[in-house]
């Protein structure tokens, strides 16, 4: 299972780097083309046209501390 370390993207239109730091921290870039949300709980992206609007910069780590089901 992957754990979110940083929830961050860069807008390809205005070059703004935006990061959602906690759950329900909804951040929009300065041109308004894309947004991030969810902090370290989930990755939510909003964009005007497509996923080509932004560059994904999020960081993950493999979470081995979680108890497995088997
Ligand atoms: Zn932008």
CSV table of N, CA, C and O and ligand atoms in Angstrom, one decimal:
chain,number,residue,atom,x,y,z
A,1,UNK,N,0.8,-1.2,0.0
A,1,UNK,CA,0.0,0.0,0.0
A,1,UNK,C,0.9,1.3,0.0
A,1,UNK,O,1.9,1.3,0.7
A,2,UNK,N,0.5,2.2,-0.8
A,2,UNK,CA,1.3,3.4,-0.9
A,2,UNK,C,0.7,4.5,0.0
A,2,UNK,O,-0.5,4.7,0.0
A,3,UNK,N,1.6,5.2,0.6
A,3,UNK,CA,1.2,6.3,1.5
A,3,UNK,C,1.6,7.6,0.8
A,3,UNK,O,2.7,7.7,0.2
A,4,UNK,N,0.8,8.6,1.0
A,4,UNK,CA,1.1,9.9,0.3
A,4,UNK,C,2.0,10.7,1.3
A,4,UNK,O,1.6,11.0,2.4
A,5,UNK,N,3.1,11.2,0.7
A,5,UNK,CA,4.0,12.0,1.4
A,5,UNK,C,3.7,13.5,1.1
A,5,UNK,O,3.6,14.4,2.0
A,6,UNK,N,3.6,13.8,-0.2
A,6,UNK,CA,3.2,15.1,-0.6
A,6,UNK,C,2.2,15.1,-1.7
A,6,UNK,O,2.4,14.3,-2.7
A,7,UNK,N,1.2,15.9,-1.6
A,7,UNK,CA,0.1,16.0,-2.6
A,7,UNK,C,0.3,17.3,-3.4
A,7,UNK,O,-0.1,18.3,-3.0
A,8,UNK,N,1.1,17.2,-4.5
A,8,UNK,CA,1.5,18.5,-5.1
A,8,UNK,C,1.5,18.3,-6.7
A,8,UNK,O,1.9,17.3,-7.2
A,9,UNK,N,1.1,19.4,-7.4
A,9,UNK,CA,1.2,19.4,-8.8
A,9,UNK,C,1.7,20.8,-9.3
A,9,UNK,O,1.7,21.7,-8.5
A,10,UNK,N,2.2,20.8,-10.5
A,10,UNK,CA,2.6,22.1,-11.1
A,10,UNK,C,1.7,22.4,-12.3
A,10,UNK,O,1.6,21.5,-13.2
A,11,UNK,N,1.1,23.6,-12.3
A,11,UNK,CA,0.3,24.0,-13.5
A,11,UNK,C,1.2,24.3,-14.7
A,11,UNK,O,2.1,25.0,-14.6
A,12,UNK,N,0.9,23.6,-15.8
A,12,UNK,CA,1.7,23.9,-17.0
A,12,UNK,C,1.4,25.2,-17.7
A,12,UNK,O,2.1,25.7,-18.5
A,13,UNK,N,0.2,25.8,-17.3
A,13,UNK,CA,-0.1,27.1,-17.9
A,13,UNK,C,0.5,28.2,-17.2
A,13,UNK,O,1.1,29.1,-17.8
A,14,UNK,N,0.4,28.3,-15.9
A,14,UNK,CA,1.0,29.5,-15.1
A,14,UNK,C,2.3,29.1,-14.4
A,14,UNK,O,2.9,30.0,-13.9
A,15,UNK,N,2.6,27.8,-14.3
A,15,UNK,CA,3.8,27.4,-13.6
A,15,UNK,C,3.7,27.4,-12.1
A,15,UNK,O,4.7,27.1,-11.4
A,16,UNK,N,2.6,27.6,-11.6
A,16,UNK,CA,2.3,27.6,-10.2
A,16,UNK,C,2.5,26.2,-9.6
A,16,UNK,O,2.0,25.3,-10.2
A,17,UNK,N,3.2,26.1,-8.5
A,17,UNK,CA,3.2,24.8,-7.8
A,17,UNK,C,2.3,24.8,-6.6
A,17,UNK,O,2.5,25.7,-5.7
A,18,UNK,N,1.3,23.9,-6.6
A,18,UNK,CA,0.3,24.0,-5.5
A,18,UNK,C,0.3,22.7,-4.7
A,18,UNK,O,0.5,21.6,-5.3
A,19,UNK,N,0.2,22.8,-3.4
A,19,UNK,CA,0.2,21.6,-2.6
A,19,UNK,C,-1.0,21.6,-1.6
A,19,UNK,O,-1.3,22.6,-1.0
A,20,UNK,N,-1.6,20.4,-1.5
A,20,UNK,CA,-2.7,20.2,-0.5
A,20,UNK,C,-2.1,19.6,0.7
A,20,UNK,O,-1.6,18.5,0.6
A,21,UNK,N,-2.1,20.3,1.8
A,21,UNK,CA,-1.3,19.8,3.0
A,21,UNK,C,-2.1,19.0,4.0
A,21,UNK,O,-1.6,18.3,4.8
A,22,UNK,N,-3.4,19.1,3.9
A,22,UNK,CA,-4.3,18.3,4.8
A,22,UNK,C,-5.6,18.1,4.1
A,22,UNK,O,-5.9,18.7,3.1
A,23,UNK,N,-6.4,17.1,4.7
A,23,UNK,CA,-7.7,16.8,4.1
A,23,UNK,C,-8.6,18.0,4.0
A,23,UNK,O,-8.6,18.8,4.9
A,24,UNK,N,-9.2,18.1,2.8
A,24,UNK,CA,-10.1,19.3,2.5
A,24,UNK,C,-9.3,20.6,2.4
A,24,UNK,O,-9.9,21.7,2.4
A,25,UNK,N,-8.0,20.5,2.2
A,25,UNK,CA,-7.2,21.7,1.9
A,25,UNK,C,-7.2,21.8,0.3
A,25,UNK,O,-6.4,21.2,-0.3
A,26,UNK,N,-8.2,22.6,-0.2
A,26,UNK,CA,-8.4,22.7,-1.6
A,26,UNK,C,-7.6,23.9,-2.1
A,26,UNK,O,-7.9,25.1,-1.7
A,27,UNK,N,-6.6,23.7,-2.9
A,27,UNK,CA,-5.8,24.8,-3.4
A,27,UNK,C,-5.9,24.9,-4.9
A,27,UNK,O,-5.8,23.9,-5.6
A,28,UNK,N,-6.0,26.1,-5.4
A,28,UNK,CA,-6.1,26.3,-6.9
A,28,UNK,C,-4.9,27.2,-7.3
A,28,UNK,O,-4.5,28.1,-6.6
A,29,UNK,N,-4.4,26.9,-8.5
A,29,UNK,CA,-3.3,27.7,-9.0
A,29,UNK,C,-3.7,29.1,-9.4
A,29,UNK,O,-4.9,29.3,-9.5
A,30,UNK,N,-2.8,30.0,-9.7
A,30,UNK,CA,-3.2,31.4,-9.9
A,30,UNK,C,-4.0,31.6,-11.1
A,30,UNK,O,-4.8,32.5,-11.2
A,31,UNK,N,-3.8,30.8,-12.1
A,31,UNK,CA,-4.6,31.0,-13.3
A,31,UNK,C,-6.0,30.3,-13.3
A,31,UNK,O,-6.8,30.5,-14.1
A,32,UNK,N,-6.1,29.4,-12.2
A,32,UNK,CA,-7.4,28.8,-12.0
A,32,UNK,C,-7.6,27.5,-12.9
A,32,UNK,O,-8.7,27.0,-12.9
A,33,UNK,N,-6.6,27.1,-13.6
A,33,UNK,CA,-6.8,25.9,-14.4
A,33,UNK,C,-6.8,24.6,-13.7
A,33,UNK,O,-7.5,23.7,-14.1
A,34,UNK,N,-6.1,24.5,-12.6
A,34,UNK,CA,-6.1,23.2,-11.9
A,34,UNK,C,-6.0,23.4,-10.4
A,34,UNK,O,-5.6,24.4,-9.9
A,35,UNK,N,-6.5,22.4,-9.7
A,35,UNK,CA,-6.5,22.4,-8.2
A,35,UNK,C,-6.2,21.1,-7.7
A,35,UNK,O,-6.3,20.0,-8.3
A,36,UNK,N,-5.7,21.1,-6.4
A,36,UNK,CA,-5.5,19.8,-5.7
A,36,UNK,C,-6.3,19.9,-4.4
A,36,UNK,O,-6.6,20.9,-3.8
A,37,UNK,N,-6.5,18.7,-3.9
A,37,UNK,CA,-7.3,18.5,-2.6
A,37,UNK,C,-7.0,17.2,-2.0
A,37,UNK,O,-6.4,16.3,-2.7
A,38,UNK,N,-7.3,17.0,-0.8
A,38,UNK,CA,-7.2,15.7,-0.1
A,38,UNK,C,-6.0,15.5,0.8
A,38,UNK,O,-5.9,14.5,1.6
A,39,UNK,N,-5.0,16.4,0.7
A,39,UNK,CA,-3.8,16.3,1.6
A,39,UNK,C,-3.2,14.9,1.5
A,39,UNK,O,-2.9,14.5,0.4
A,40,UNK,N,-2.9,14.3,2.7
A,40,UNK,CA,-2.3,13.0,2.7
A,40,UNK,C,-3.2,11.8,2.7
A,40,UNK,O,-2.8,10.7,2.9
A,41,UNK,N,-4.5,12.1,2.6
A,41,UNK,CA,-5.5,11.0,2.7
A,41,UNK,C,-5.9,10.5,1.3
A,41,UNK,O,-6.0,9.3,1.1
A,42,UNK,N,-6.0,11.4,0.3
A,42,UNK,CA,-6.4,11.0,-1.0
A,42,UNK,C,-5.9,12.1,-2.0
A,42,UNK,O,-5.7,13.2,-1.6
A,43,UNK,N,-5.8,11.7,-3.3
A,43,UNK,CA,-5.4,12.7,-4.3
A,43,UNK,C,-6.6,13.0,-5.1
A,43,UNK,O,-7.2,12.2,-5.8
A,44,UNK,N,-7.0,14.3,-5.0
A,44,UNK,CA,-8.1,14.8,-5.9
A,44,UNK,C,-7.5,15.9,-6.7
A,44,UNK,O,-6.9,16.8,-6.2
A,45,UNK,N,-7.8,15.8,-8.0
A,45,UNK,CA,-7.4,16.8,-9.0
A,45,UNK,C,-8.6,17.4,-9.7
A,45,UNK,O,-9.5,16.6,-10.1
A,46,UNK,N,-8.6,18.7,-9.8
A,46,UNK,CA,-9.6,19.4,-10.7
A,46,UNK,C,-8.8,20.1,-11.8
A,46,UNK,O,-7.8,20.7,-11.5
A,47,UNK,N,-9.3,20.0,-13.0
A,47,UNK,CA,-8.6,20.7,-14.1
A,47,UNK,C,-9.7,21.1,-15.1
A,47,UNK,O,-10.8,20.5,-15.2
A,48,UNK,N,-9.3,22.1,-15.9
A,48,UNK,CA,-10.2,22.6,-16.9
A,48,UNK,C,-10.3,21.8,-18.1
A,48,UNK,O,-11.4,21.5,-18.6
A,49,UNK,N,-9.2,21.3,-18.7
A,49,UNK,CA,-9.3,20.6,-19.9
A,49,UNK,C,-8.9,19.1,-19.8
A,49,UNK,O,-9.8,18.3,-20.0
A,50,UNK,N,-7.7,18.8,-19.3
A,50,UNK,CA,-7.3,17.4,-19.2
A,50,UNK,C,-6.2,17.3,-18.2
A,50,UNK,O,-5.7,18.3,-17.7
A,51,UNK,N,-5.7,16.1,-18.0
A,51,UNK,CA,-4.6,15.9,-17.1
A,51,UNK,C,-3.3,16.5,-17.6
A,51,UNK,O,-2.3,16.6,-16.9
A,52,UNK,N,-3.4,16.9,-18.9
A,52,UNK,CA,-2.2,17.6,-19.5
A,52,UNK,C,-2.1,19.0,-19.0
A,52,UNK,O,-1.1,19.7,-19.3
A,53,UNK,N,-3.1,19.5,-18.2
A,53,UNK,CA,-3.0,20.8,-17.7
A,53,UNK,C,-2.0,21.0,-16.6
A,53,UNK,O,-1.5,22.1,-16.3
A,54,UNK,N,-1.6,19.9,-16.0
A,54,UNK,CA,-0.6,19.9,-14.9
A,54,UNK,C,0.4,18.8,-14.9
A,54,UNK,O,0.2,17.8,-15.6
A,55,UNK,N,1.4,19.0,-14.2
A,55,UNK,CA,2.5,18.0,-14.1
A,55,UNK,C,2.4,17.4,-12.6
A,55,UNK,O,2.4,18.2,-11.7
A,56,UNK,N,2.4,16.1,-12.5
A,56,UNK,CA,2.2,15.5,-11.2
A,56,UNK,C,3.6,15.5,-10.5
A,56,UNK,O,4.6,15.0,-11.1
A,57,UNK,N,3.6,16.0,-9.3
A,57,UNK,CA,4.8,16.1,-8.5
A,57,UNK,C,4.7,15.4,-7.2
A,57,UNK,O,5.6,15.5,-6.3
A,58,UNK,N,3.6,14.7,-7.0
A,58,UNK,CA,3.4,14.1,-5.7
A,58,UNK,C,4.4,13.0,-5.3
A,58,UNK,O,5.0,12.4,-6.2
A,59,UNK,N,4.6,12.8,-4.1
A,59,UNK,CA,5.5,11.8,-3.6
A,59,UNK,C,4.8,10.8,-2.7
A,59,UNK,O,4.0,11.1,-1.9
A,60,UNK,N,5.2,9.5,-3.0
A,60,UNK,CA,4.6,8.4,-2.2
A,60,UNK,C,5.7,7.6,-1.6
A,60,UNK,O,6.9,7.6,-2.0
A,61,UNK,N,5.3,6.8,-0.6
A,61,UNK,CA,6.2,5.8,0.0
A,61,UNK,C,5.5,4.5,0.2
A,61,UNK,O,4.3,4.5,0.5
A,62,UNK,N,6.2,3.4,0.0
A,62,UNK,CA,5.6,2.1,0.2
A,62,UNK,C,5.4,1.9,1.7
A,62,UNK,O,6.4,2.0,2.5
A,63,UNK,N,4.2,1.7,2.2
A,63,UNK,CA,3.9,1.6,3.6
A,63,UNK,C,3.9,0.1,4.0
A,63,UNK,O,2.9,-0.6,3.8
A,64,UNK,N,5.0,-0.3,4.6
A,64,UNK,CA,5.1,-1.7,5.0
A,64,UNK,C,4.7,-2.0,6.4
A,64,UNK,O,4.7,-3.1,6.9
A,65,UNK,N,4.4,-1.0,7.1
A,65,UNK,CA,4.0,-1.1,8.5
A,65,UNK,C,2.6,-1.6,8.7
A,65,UNK,O,2.2,-2.0,9.8
A,66,UNK,N,1.8,-1.4,7.7
A,66,UNK,CA,0.4,-1.8,7.8
A,66,UNK,C,0.2,-3.3,7.8
A,66,UNK,O,0.9,-4.1,7.1
A,67,UNK,N,-0.6,-3.8,8.7
A,67,UNK,CA,-0.9,-5.3,8.8
A,67,UNK,C,-1.5,-5.8,7.6
A,67,UNK,O,-2.5,-5.2,7.1
A,68,UNK,N,-1.0,-6.8,7.0
A,68,UNK,CA,-1.6,-7.4,5.8
A,68,UNK,C,-2.7,-8.4,6.2
A,68,UNK,O,-2.7,-8.9,7.3
A,69,UNK,N,-3.6,-8.7,5.2
A,69,UNK,CA,-4.8,-9.4,5.5
A,69,UNK,C,-4.5,-10.9,5.5
A,69,UNK,O,-5.3,-11.7,6.0
A,70,UNK,N,-3.4,-11.4,5.0
A,70,UNK,CA,-3.1,-12.8,5.0
A,70,UNK,C,-2.4,-13.3,6.3
A,70,UNK,O,-2.5,-14.3,6.7
B,1,LIG,ZN1,-2.3,27.7,-13.4
